[in-house]
Tab-separated table of C-alpha atoms in Angstrom:
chain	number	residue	atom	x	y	z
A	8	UNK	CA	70.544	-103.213	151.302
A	9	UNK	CA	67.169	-102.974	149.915
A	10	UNK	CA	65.504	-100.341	147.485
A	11	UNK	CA	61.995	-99.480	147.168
A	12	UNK	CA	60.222	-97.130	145.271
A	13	UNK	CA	56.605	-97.627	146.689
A	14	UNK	CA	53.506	-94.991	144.655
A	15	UNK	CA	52.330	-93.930	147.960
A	16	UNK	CA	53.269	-92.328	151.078
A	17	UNK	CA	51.137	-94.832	152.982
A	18	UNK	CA	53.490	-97.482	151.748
A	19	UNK	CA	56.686	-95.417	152.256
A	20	UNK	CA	55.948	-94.780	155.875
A	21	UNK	CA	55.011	-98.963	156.485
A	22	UNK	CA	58.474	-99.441	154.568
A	23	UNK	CA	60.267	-97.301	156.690
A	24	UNK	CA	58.243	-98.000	160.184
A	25	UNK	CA	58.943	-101.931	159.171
A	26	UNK	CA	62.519	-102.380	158.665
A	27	UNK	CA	64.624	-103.652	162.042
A	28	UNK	CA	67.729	-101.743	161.216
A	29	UNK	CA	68.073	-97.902	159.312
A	30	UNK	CA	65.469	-96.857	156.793
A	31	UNK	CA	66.461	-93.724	154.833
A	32	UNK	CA	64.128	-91.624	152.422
A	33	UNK	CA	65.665	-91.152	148.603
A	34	UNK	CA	65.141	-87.846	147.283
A	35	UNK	CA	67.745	-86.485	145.532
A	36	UNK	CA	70.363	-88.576	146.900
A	37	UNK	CA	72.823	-86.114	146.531
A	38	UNK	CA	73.845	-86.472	150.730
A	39	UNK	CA	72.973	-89.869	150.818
A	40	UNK	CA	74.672	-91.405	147.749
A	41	UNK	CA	77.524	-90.383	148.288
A	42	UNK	CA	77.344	-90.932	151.724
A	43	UNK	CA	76.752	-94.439	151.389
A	44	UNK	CA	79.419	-94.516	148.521
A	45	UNK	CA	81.702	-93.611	151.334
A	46	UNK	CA	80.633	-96.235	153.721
A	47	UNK	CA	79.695	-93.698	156.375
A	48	UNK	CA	75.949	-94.917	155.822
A	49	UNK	CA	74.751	-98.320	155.327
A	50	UNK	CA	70.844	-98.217	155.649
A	51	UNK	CA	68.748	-101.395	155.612
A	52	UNK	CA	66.434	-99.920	153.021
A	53	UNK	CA	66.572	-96.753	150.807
A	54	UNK	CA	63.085	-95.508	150.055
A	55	UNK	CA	63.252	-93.802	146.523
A	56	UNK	CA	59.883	-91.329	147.440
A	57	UNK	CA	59.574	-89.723	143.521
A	58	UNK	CA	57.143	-92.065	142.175
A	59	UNK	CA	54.520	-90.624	144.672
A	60	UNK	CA	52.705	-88.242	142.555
A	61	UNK	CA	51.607	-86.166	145.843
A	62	UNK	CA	55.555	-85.114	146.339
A	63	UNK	CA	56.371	-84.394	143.121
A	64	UNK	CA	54.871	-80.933	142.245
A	65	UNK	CA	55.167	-77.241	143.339
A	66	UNK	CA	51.032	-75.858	144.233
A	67	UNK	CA	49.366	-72.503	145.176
A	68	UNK	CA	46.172	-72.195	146.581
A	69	UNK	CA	45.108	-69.396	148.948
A	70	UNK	CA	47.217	-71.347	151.815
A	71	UNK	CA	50.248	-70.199	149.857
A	72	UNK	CA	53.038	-72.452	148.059
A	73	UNK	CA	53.326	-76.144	148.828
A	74	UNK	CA	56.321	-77.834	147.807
A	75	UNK	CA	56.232	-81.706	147.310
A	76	UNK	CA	59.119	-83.294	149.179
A	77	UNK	CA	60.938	-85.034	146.329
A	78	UNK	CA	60.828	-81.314	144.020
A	79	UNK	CA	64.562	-80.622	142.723
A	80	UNK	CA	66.257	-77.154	143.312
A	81	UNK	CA	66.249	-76.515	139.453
A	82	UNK	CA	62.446	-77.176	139.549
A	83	UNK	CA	61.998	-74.252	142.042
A	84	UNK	CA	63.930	-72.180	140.194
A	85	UNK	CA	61.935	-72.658	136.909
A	86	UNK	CA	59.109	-71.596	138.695
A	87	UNK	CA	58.144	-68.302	138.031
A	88	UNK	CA	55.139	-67.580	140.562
A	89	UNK	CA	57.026	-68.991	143.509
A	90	UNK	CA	59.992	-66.935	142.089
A	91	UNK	CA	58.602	-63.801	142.216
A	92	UNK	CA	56.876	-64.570	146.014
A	93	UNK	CA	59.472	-66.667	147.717
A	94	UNK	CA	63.029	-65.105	146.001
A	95	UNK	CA	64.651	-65.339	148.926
A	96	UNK	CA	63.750	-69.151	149.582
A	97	UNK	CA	64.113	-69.738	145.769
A	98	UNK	CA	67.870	-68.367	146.038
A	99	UNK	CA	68.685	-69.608	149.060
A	100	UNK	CA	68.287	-73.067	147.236
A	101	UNK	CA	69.453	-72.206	144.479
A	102	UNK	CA	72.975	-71.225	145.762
A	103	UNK	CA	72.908	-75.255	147.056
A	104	UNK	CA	75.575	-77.202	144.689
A	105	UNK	CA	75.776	-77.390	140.723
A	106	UNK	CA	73.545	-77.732	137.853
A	107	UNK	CA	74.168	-81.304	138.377
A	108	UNK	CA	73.415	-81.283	141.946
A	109	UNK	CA	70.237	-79.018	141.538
A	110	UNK	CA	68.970	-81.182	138.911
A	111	UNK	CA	68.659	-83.738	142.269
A	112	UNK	CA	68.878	-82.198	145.756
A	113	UNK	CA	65.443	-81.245	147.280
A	114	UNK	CA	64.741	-78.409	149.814
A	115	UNK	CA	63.389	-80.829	152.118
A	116	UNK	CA	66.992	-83.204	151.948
A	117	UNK	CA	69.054	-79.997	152.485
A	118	UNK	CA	66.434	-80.018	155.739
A	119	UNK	CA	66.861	-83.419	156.659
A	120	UNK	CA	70.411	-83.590	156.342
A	121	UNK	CA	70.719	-81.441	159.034
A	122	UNK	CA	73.915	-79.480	158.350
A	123	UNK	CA	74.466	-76.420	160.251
A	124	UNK	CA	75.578	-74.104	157.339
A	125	UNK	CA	72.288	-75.853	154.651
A	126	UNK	CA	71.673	-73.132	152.760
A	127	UNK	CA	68.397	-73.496	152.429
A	128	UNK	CA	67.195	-73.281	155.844
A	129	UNK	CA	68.070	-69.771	157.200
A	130	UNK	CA	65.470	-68.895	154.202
A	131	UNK	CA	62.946	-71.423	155.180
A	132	UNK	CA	62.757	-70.233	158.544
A	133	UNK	CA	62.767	-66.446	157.702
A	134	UNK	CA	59.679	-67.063	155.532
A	135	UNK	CA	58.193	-69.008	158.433
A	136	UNK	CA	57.949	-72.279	156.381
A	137	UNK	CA	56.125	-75.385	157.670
A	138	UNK	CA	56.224	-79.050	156.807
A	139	UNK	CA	53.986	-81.796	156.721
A	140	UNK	CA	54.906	-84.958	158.394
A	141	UNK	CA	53.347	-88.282	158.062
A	142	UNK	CA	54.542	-91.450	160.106
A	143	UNK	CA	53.048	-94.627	161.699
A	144	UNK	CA	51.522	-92.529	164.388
A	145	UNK	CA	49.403	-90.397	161.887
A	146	UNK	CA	50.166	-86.907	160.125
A	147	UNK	CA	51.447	-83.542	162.037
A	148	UNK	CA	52.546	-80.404	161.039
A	149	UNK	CA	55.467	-78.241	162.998
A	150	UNK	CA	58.080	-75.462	161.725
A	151	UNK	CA	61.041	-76.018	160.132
A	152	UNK	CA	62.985	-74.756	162.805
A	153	UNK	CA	61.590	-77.577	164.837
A	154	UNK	CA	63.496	-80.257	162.341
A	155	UNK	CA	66.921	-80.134	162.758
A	156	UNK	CA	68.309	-81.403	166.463
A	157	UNK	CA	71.868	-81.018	165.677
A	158	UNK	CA	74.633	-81.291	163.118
A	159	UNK	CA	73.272	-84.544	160.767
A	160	UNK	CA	70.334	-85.237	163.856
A	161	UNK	CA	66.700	-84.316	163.081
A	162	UNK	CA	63.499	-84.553	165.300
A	163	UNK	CA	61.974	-86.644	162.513
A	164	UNK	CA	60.703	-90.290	164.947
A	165	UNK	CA	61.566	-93.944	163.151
A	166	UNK	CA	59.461	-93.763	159.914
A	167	UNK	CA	58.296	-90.289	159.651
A	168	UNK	CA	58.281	-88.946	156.207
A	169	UNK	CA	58.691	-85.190	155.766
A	170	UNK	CA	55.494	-84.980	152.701
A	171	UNK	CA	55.856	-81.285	151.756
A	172	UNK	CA	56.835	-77.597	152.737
A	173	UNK	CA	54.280	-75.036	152.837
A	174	UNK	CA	55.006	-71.664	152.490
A	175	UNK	CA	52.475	-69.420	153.970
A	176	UNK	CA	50.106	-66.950	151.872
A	177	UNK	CA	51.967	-63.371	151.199
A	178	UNK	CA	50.669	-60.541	152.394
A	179	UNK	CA	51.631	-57.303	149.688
A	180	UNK	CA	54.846	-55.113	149.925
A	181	UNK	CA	56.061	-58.300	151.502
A	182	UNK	CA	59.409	-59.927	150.468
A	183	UNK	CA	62.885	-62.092	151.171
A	184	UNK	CA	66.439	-62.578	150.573
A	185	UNK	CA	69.186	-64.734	151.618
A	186	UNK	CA	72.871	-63.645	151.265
A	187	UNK	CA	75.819	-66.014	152.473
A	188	UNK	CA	79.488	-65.416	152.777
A	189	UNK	CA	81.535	-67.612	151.376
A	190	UNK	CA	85.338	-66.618	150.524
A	191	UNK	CA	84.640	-67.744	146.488
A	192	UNK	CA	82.073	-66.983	143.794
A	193	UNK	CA	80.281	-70.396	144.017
A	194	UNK	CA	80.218	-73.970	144.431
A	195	UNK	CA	80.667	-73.775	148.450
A	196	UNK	CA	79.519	-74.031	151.739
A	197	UNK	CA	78.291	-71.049	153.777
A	198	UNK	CA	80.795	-69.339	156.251
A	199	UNK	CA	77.589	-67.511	157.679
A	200	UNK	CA	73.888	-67.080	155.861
A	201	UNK	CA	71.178	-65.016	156.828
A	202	UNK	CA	67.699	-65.029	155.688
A	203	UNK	CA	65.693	-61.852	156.302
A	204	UNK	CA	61.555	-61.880	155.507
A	205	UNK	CA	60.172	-58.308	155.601
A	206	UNK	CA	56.630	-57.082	155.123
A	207	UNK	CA	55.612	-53.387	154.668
A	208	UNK	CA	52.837	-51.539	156.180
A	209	UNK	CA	51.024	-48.902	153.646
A	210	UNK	CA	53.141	-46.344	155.939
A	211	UNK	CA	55.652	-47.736	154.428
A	212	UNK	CA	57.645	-49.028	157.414
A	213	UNK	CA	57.950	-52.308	158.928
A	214	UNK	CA	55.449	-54.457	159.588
A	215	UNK	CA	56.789	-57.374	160.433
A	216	UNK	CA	60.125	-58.633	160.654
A	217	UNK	CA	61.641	-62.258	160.534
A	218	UNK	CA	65.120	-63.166	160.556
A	219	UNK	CA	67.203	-66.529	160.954
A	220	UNK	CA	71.239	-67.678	160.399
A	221	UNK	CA	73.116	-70.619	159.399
A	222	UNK	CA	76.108	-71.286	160.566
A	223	UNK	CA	76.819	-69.676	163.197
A	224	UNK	CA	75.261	-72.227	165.905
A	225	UNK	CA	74.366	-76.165	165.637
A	226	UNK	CA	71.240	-75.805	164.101
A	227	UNK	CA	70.241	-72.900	162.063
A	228	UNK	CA	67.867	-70.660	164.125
A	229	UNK	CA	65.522	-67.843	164.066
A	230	UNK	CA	66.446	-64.722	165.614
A	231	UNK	CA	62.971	-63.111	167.323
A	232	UNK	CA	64.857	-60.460	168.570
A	233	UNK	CA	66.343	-59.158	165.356
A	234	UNK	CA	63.154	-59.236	163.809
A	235	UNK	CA	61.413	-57.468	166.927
A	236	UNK	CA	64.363	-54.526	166.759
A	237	UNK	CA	63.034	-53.637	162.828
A	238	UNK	CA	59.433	-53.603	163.444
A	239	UNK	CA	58.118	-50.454	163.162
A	240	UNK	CA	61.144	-48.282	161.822
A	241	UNK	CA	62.281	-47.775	158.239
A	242	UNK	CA	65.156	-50.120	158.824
A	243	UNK	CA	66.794	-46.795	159.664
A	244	UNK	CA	70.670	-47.176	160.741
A	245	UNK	CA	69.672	-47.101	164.560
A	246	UNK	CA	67.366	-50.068	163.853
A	247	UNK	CA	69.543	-51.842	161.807
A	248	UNK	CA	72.383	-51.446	165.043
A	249	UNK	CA	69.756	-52.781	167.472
A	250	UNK	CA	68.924	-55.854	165.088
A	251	UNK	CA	72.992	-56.182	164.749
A	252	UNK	CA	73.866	-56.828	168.110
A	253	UNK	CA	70.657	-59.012	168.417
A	254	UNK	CA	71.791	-61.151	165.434
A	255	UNK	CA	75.773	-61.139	167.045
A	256	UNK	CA	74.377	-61.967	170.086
A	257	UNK	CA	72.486	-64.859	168.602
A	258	UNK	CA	75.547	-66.408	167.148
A	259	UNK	CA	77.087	-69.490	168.983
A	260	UNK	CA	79.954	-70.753	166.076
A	261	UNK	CA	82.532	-72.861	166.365
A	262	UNK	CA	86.415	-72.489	165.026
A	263	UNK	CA	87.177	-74.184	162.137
A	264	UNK	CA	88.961	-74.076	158.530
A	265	UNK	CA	86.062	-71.811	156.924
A	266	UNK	CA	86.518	-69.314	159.766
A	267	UNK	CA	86.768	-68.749	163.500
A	268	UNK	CA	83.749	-68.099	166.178
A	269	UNK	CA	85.075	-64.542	166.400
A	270	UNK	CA	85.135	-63.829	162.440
A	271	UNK	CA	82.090	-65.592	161.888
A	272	UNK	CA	79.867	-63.250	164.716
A	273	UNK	CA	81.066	-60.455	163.147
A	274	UNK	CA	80.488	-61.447	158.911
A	275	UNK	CA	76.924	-62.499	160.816
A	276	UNK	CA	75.967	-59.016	161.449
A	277	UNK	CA	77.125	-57.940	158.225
A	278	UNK	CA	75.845	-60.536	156.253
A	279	UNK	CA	72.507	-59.627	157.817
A	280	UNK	CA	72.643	-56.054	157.335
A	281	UNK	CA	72.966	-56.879	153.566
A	282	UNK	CA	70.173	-59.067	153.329
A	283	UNK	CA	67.312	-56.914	155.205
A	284	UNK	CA	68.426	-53.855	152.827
A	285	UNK	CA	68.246	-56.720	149.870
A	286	UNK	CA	64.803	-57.629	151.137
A	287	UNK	CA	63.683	-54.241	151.942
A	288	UNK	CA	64.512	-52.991	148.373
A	289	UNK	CA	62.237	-56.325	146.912
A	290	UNK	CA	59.205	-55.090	149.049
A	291	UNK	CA	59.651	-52.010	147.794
A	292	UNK	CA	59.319	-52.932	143.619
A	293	UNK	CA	56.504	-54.830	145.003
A	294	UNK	CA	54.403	-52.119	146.518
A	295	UNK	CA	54.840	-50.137	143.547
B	6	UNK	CA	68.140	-108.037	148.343
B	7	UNK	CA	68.161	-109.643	144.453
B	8	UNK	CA	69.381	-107.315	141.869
B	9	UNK	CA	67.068	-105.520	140.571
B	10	UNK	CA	65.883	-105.345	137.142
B	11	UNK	CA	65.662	-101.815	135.322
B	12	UNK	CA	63.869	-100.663	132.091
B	13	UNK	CA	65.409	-97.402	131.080
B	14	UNK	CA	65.731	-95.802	127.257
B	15	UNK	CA	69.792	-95.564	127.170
B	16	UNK	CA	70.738	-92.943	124.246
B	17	UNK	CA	67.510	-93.508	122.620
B	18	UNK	CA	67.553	-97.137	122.973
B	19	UNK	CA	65.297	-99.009	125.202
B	20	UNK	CA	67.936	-101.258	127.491
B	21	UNK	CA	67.096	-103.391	130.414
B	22	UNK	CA	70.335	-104.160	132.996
B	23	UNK	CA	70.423	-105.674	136.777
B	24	UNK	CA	71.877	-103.633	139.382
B	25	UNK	CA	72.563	-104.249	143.041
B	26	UNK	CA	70.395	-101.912	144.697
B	27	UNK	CA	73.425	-100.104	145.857
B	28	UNK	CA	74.922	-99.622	142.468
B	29	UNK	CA	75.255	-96.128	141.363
B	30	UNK	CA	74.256	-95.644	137.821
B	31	UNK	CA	77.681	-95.019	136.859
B	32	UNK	CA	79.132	-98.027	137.929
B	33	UNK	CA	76.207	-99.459	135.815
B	34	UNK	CA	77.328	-97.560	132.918
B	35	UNK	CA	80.951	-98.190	132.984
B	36	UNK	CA	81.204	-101.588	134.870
B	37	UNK	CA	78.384	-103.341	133.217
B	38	UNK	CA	76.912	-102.038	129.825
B	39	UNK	CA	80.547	-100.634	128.688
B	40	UNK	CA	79.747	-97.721	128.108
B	41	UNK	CA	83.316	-96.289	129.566
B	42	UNK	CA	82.880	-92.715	128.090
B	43	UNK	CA	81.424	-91.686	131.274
B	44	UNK	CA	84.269	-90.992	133.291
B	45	UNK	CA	84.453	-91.092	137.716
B	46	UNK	CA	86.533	-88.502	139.129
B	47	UNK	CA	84.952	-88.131	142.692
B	48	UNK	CA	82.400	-90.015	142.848
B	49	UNK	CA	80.895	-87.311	145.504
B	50	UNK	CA	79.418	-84.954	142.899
B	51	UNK	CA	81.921	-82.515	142.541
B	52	UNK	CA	84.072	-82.796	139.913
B	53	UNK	CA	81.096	-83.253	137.245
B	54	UNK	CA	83.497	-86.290	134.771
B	55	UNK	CA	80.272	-88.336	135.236
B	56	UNK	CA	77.738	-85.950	134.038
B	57	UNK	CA	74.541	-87.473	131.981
B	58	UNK	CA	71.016	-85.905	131.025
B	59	UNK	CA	68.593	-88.050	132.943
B	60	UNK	CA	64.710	-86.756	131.975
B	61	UNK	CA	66.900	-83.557	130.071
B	62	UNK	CA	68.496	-82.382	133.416
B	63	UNK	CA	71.886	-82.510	133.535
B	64	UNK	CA	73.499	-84.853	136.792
B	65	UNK	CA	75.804	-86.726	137.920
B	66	UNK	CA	75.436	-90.608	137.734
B	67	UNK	CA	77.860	-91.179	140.841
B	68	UNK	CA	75.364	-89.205	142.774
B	69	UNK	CA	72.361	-91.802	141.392
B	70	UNK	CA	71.292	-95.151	141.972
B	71	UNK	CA	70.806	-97.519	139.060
B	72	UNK	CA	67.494	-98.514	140.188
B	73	UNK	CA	66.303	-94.828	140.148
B	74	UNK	CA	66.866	-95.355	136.284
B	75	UNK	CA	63.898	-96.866	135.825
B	76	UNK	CA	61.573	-95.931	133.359
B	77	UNK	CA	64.048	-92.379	132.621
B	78	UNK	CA	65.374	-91.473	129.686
B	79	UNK	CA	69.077	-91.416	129.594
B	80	UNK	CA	72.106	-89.667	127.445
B	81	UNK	CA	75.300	-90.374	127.814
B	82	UNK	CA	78.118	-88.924	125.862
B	83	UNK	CA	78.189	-91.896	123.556
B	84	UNK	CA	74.479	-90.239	122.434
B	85	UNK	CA	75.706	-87.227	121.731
B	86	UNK	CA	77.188	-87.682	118.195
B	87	UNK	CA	74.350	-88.793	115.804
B	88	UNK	CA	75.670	-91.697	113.521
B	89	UNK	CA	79.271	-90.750	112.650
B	90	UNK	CA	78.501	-86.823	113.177
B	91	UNK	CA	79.837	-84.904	115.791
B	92	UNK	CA	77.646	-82.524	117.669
B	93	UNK	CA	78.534	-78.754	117.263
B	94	UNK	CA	80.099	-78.717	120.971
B	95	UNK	CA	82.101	-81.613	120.420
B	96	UNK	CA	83.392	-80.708	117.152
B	97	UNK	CA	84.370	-77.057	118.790
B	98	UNK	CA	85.923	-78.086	121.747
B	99	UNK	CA	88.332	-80.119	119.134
B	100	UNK	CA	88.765	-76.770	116.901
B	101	UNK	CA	88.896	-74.485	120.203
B	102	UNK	CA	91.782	-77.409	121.339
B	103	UNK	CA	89.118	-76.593	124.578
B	104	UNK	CA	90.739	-80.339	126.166
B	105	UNK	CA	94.343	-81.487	127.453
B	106	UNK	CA	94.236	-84.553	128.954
B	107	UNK	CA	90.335	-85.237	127.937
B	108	UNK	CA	88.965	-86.931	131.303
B	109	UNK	CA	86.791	-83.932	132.247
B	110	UNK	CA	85.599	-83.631	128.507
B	111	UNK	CA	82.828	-86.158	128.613
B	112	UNK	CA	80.934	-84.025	131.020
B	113	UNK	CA	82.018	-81.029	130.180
B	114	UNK	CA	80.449	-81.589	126.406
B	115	UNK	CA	76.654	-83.240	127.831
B	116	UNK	CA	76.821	-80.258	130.204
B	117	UNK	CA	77.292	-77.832	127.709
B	118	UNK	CA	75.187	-79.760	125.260
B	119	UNK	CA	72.200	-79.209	128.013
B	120	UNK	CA	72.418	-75.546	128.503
B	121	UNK	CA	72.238	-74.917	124.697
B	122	UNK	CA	69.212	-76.945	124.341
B	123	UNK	CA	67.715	-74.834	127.263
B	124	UNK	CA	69.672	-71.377	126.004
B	125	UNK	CA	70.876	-70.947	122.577
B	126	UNK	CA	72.517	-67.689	122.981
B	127	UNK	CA	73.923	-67.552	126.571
B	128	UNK	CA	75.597	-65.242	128.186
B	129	UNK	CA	79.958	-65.638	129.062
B	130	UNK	CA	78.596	-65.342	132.848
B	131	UNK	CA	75.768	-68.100	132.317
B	132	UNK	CA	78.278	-70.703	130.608
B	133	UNK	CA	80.564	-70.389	133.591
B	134	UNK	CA	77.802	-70.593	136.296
B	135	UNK	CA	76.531	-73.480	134.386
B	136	UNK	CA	79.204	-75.680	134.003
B	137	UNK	CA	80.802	-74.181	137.674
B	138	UNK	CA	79.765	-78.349	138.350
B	139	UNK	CA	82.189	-79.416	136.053
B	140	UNK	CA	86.167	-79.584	136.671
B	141	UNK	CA	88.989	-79.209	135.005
B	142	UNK	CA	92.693	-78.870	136.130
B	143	UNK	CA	94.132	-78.498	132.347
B	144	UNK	CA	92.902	-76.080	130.496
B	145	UNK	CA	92.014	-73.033	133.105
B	146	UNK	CA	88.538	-73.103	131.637
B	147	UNK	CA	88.958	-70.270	129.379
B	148	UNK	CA	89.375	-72.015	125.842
B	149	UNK	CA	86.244	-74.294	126.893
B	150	UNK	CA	84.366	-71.315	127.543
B	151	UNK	CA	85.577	-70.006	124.165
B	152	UNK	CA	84.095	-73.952	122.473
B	153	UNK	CA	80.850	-73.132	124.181
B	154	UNK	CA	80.487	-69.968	122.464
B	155	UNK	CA	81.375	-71.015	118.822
B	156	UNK	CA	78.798	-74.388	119.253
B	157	UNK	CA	76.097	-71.737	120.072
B	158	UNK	CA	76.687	-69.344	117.887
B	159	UNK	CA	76.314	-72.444	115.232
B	160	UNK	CA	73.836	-74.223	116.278
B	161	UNK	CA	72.007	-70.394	115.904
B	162	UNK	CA	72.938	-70.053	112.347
B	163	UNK	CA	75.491	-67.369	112.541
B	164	UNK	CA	78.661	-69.025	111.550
């Protein structure tokens, strides 16, 4: 194996678009160390990307929040600003591992990894996140949900580099939250998660609705009609049934230890249900 | 690939080691410079026996390459104690008996050592969630929690 840690992304995508056998990125490492400890991976070259100043900070301009690509969990979490905007996304990711694993694992490796329960992706998607790509055929730009192909597969083409989330510009009385079920306190992976992104009219009522799940299907995904079923109401108990059976309907699980396709449809709509009324009480303090 | 030659400032001390580029920084820790205090339980980031500050955040150095140490600054438990003096936590987790069999306690203490640095006075709640990264099958947590408590309310002056 080789290991570079190039200062630019020009030089991380040529690493990555050179090499004849696997190239992997090195963010946090936290998925691929110990993947690699394991034998299950055993790229050609790791490219360590946090000595490339452009991926290594949190910004706000009046596009919203960009979020370098090598930025640790903790680092989100220490930042106020993006705290108060994004809490769902910011505790979404935080919920991902231990002190010791925040102080490492990056948003966009929780993305890249691919796993169908990431907890950081049901939130991402909710908030209507988009990252910036840069590979030997030039930059683009798509939505998170685009990323992930599968369980550990991503849409990402030999020597694309994921550069940076963006997280769009917040309109007021807007706000998130991400809930999970999980049958401890911490330190686990999600049974079901559901990210719910809610924005206020001055009436009050919704104005627009987005909602997404994890775990429940191979990739996490976006539920449109969920979020249709809550426009326009007060996220009133007949809305909140409509956008129920949307999200159960949505849900496409498998069996396994952490809980059966059956169990999990169900803790989906409930898990939901709790989230929009989390998010919905968050717009609220902030239209006050 | 060659090994790869790494600058880092080890416990305050500027060291220079070679690592295959696979080597994680604890097998660099333990298997070349010695420094065996670090313990591996895992070695998939769960169990927390191999945490060290790198930069002043707390990881672990199974989930870490050795080359990433470059030009970081590093603690270990072997820079916790200054000279021949404990540090409050570890002297407390000895009083508090907060340690059976000791492997976990390596971690546990630069763990704990990190959150009071960032939070002299935390809450019960906080020093669980904090060191939730950190495992121990002997003591059933409680009399570490207890250590935790009586280090902080030291190092704040008010014992």
């Amino acid at each position: 194996m080789n290991f570079a840690s190039p200062r630019t992304i020009d030089e991380a995508v040529r690493l990555l678009a050179g090499v004849s056998g696997a190239g992997h990125v090195l963010a946090g490492g936290t998925d691929l160390v110990v993947q690699m400890t394991a034998g299950l991976r055993s790229p050609e070259l790791v490219v360590d990307i946090k000595h490339i100043p452009e991926l290594t900070g949190i910004r706000e301009d009046a596009d919203g929040f960009h979020l370098g690509a090598a930025v640790c969990g903790a680092a989100l979490s220490e930042h106020a600003a993006l705290k108060a905007t994004w809490p769902g996304v910011v505790e979404a990711v935080d919920l991902i591992g231990s002190m010791q694993v925040q102080s490492r694992a990056t948003p966009v490796g929780n993305l890249c990894n691919a796993s169908p329960a990431a907890d950081s992706l049901p939130a991402l998607i909710a908030a209507g996140a988009e990252v910036s790509i840069i590979g030997p055929e030039g930059p683009r730009r798509v939505p998170v949900a685009e990323i992930p192909a599968g369980p550990g597969r991503t849409t990402l083409r030999k020597g694309e580099v994921i550069t940076t989330i963006h997280l769009p510009p917040r309109p007021p009385r807007a706000a998130d939250a991400y809930l999970r079920f999980i049958p401890r306190t911490e330190m686990d992976i999600a049974v079901v998660g559901s990210g719910v992104n809610l924005a206020l009219g001055p009436d009050g009522r919704i104005a627009a609705a987005r909602v997404a799940l994890g775990a429940v299907a191979p990739t996490a995904r976006l539920v449109p009609e969920a979020g249709a079923a809550l426009v326009g109401t007060a996220l009133d108990d007949t809305a909140l049934d409509a956008a129920t059976a949307a999200v159960r309907a949505a849900c496409q699980p498998i069996d396994d230890k952490r809980g059966t396709a059956e169990y999990r449809t169900r803790v989906a709509g409930v898990i939901f249900r709790r989230a929009a009324a989390a998010a919905l009480a968050r717009a609220r303090a902030r239209s006050l | 690939m060659a090994k790869i030659h790494v600058t880092t400032t080890l416990n305050g001390v500027e060291t220079e080691f070679l690592a295959r580029p696979e080597q994680t920084l604890l097998a660099v820790l333990r298997d070349e410079l010695h420094l065996t205090g670090t313990k591996e339980g895992c070695g998939s980031g769960d169990c927390g026996a191999c945490s060290v500050e790198v930069d002043g955040r707390v990881t672990c150095s199974c989930l870490m390459l050795a080359a990433e140490a470059e030009g970081r600054s590093i603690t270990t438990i072997e820079g916790v104690a200054q000279g021949g003096e404990l540090h409050p936590v570890q002297r407390h987790f000895l009083e508090e008996a907060a340690l059976q069999c000791g492997f976990c306690t390596p971690g546990f203490i630069v763990a704990a050592k990190n959150l009071l640095e960032r939070n002299s006075n935390p809450t019960e709640e906080q020093i669980r969630f904090w060191l939730a990264g950190n495992l121990c099958r002997c003591t059933g947590y409680d009399k570490i929690v207890r250590a935790v408590q009586a280090a902080a309310a030291e190092m704040r002056g008010e014992s």
